[in-house]
mmCIF file of C-alpha atoms in Angstrom:
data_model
loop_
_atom_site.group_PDB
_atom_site.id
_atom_site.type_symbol
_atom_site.label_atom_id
_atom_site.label_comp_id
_atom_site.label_asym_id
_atom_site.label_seq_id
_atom_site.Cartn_x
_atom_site.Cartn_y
_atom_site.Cartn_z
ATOM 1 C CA UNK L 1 0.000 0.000 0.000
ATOM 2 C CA UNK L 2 2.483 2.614 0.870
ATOM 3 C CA UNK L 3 4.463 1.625 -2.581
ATOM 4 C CA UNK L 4 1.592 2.578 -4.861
ATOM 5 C CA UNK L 5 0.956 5.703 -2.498
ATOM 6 C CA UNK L 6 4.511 6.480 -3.471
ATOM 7 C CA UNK L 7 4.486 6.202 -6.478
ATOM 8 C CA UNK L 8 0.954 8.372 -6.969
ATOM 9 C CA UNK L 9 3.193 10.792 -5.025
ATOM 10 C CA UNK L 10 6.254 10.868 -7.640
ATOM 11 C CA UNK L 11 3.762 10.694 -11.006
ATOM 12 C CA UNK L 12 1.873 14.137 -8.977
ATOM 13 C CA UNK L 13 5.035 15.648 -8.618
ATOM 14 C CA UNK L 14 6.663 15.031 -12.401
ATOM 15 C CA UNK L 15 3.006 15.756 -13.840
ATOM 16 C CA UNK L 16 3.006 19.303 -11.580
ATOM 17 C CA UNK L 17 6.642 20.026 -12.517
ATOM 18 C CA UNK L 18 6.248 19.777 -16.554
ATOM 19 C CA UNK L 19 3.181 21.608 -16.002
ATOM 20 C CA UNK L 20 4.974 24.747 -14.304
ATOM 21 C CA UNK L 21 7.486 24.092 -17.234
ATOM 22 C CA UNK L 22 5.755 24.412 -19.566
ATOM 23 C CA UNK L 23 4.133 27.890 -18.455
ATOM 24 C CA UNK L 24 6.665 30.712 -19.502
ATOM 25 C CA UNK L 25 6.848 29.340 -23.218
ATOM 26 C CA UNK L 26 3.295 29.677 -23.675
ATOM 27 C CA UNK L 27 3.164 33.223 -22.106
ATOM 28 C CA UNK L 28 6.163 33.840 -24.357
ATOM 29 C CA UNK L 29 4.574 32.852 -27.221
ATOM 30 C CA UNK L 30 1.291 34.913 -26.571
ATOM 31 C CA UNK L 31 3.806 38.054 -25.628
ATOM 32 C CA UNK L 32 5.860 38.061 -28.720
ATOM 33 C CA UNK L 33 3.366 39.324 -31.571
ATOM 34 C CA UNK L 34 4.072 39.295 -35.000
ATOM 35 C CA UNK L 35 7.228 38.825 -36.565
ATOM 36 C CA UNK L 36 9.435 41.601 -37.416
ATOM 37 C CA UNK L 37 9.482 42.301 -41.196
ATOM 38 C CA UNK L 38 12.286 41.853 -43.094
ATOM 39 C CA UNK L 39 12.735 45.358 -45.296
ATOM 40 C CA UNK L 40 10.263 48.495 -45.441
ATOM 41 C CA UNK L 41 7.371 48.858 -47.427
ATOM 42 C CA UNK L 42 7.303 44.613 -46.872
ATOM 43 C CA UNK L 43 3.754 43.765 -46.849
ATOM 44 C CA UNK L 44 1.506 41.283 -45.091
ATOM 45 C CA UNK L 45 -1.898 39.763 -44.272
ATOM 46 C CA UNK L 46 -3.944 39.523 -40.936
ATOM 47 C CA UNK L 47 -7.066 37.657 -40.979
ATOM 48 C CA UNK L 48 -10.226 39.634 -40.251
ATOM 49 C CA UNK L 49 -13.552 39.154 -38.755
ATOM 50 C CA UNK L 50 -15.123 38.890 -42.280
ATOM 51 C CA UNK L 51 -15.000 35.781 -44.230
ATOM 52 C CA UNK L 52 -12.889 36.331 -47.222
ATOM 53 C CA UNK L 53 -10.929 39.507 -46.151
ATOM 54 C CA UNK L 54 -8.069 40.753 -44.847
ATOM 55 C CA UNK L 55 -6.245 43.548 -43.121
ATOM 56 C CA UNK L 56 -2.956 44.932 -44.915
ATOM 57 C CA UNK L 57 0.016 45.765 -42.488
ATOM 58 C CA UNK L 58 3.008 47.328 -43.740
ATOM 59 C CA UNK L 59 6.876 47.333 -42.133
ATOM 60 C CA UNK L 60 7.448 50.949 -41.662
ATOM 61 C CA UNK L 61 9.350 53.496 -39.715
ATOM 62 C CA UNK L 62 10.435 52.469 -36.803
ATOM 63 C CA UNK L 63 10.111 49.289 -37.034
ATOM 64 C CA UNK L 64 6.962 48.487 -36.700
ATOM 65 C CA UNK L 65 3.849 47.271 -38.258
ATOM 66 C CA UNK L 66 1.039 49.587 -39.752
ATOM 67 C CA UNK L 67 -2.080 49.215 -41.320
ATOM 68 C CA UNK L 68 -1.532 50.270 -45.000
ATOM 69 C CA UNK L 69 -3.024 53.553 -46.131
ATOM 70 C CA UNK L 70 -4.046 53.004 -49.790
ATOM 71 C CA UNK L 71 -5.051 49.171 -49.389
ATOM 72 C CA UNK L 72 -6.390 48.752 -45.528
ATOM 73 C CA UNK L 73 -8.185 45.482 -46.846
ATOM 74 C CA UNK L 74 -8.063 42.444 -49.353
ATOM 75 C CA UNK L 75 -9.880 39.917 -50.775
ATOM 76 C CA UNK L 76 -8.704 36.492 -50.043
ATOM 77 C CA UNK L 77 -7.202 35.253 -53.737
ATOM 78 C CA UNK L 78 -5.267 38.559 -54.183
ATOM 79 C CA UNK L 79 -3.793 39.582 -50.272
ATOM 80 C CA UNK L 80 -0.565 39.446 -49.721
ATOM 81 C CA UNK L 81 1.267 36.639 -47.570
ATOM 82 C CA UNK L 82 -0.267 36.015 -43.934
ATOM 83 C CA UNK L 83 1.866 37.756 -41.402
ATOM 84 C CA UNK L 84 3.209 35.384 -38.972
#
């Protein structure tokens, strides 16, 4: 009896410990955003709300990505890669 209580206690303890583990690289991952582009004017796609659409972001000044002036929006066969 006090074998398989032991061993209950050990499997607890490895399942709690990957489980705390495995907390920062899912925070991480949630934190880190887009990807940074790789020259200006590079464009990309986010998906919208809309089926069939999407949202135009351009690398700009800075460094940072903005949602393009003269095409805010796309239609699905003609948009630009999905930003990732």
């Amino acid at each position: 009896m006090k074998s398989i209580t032991r061993v209950l206690l050990v499997g607890a303890v490895a399942v709690t410990a990957i489980a705390i583990s495995a907390v920062p690289s899912e925070a991480a991952k949630k934190k880190r955003g887009m990807a940074s582009g790789t020259y200006y004017g590079q464009l990309c796609t986010t998906p919208s709300v809309k089926a069939g659409f999407g949202a135009v972001m351009i690398w700009g000044y800075g460094n940072k990505w903005y949602q393009a002036a003269v095409t805010p929006s796309c239609l699905q066969p003609w948009c630009p890669v999905a930003c990732s």
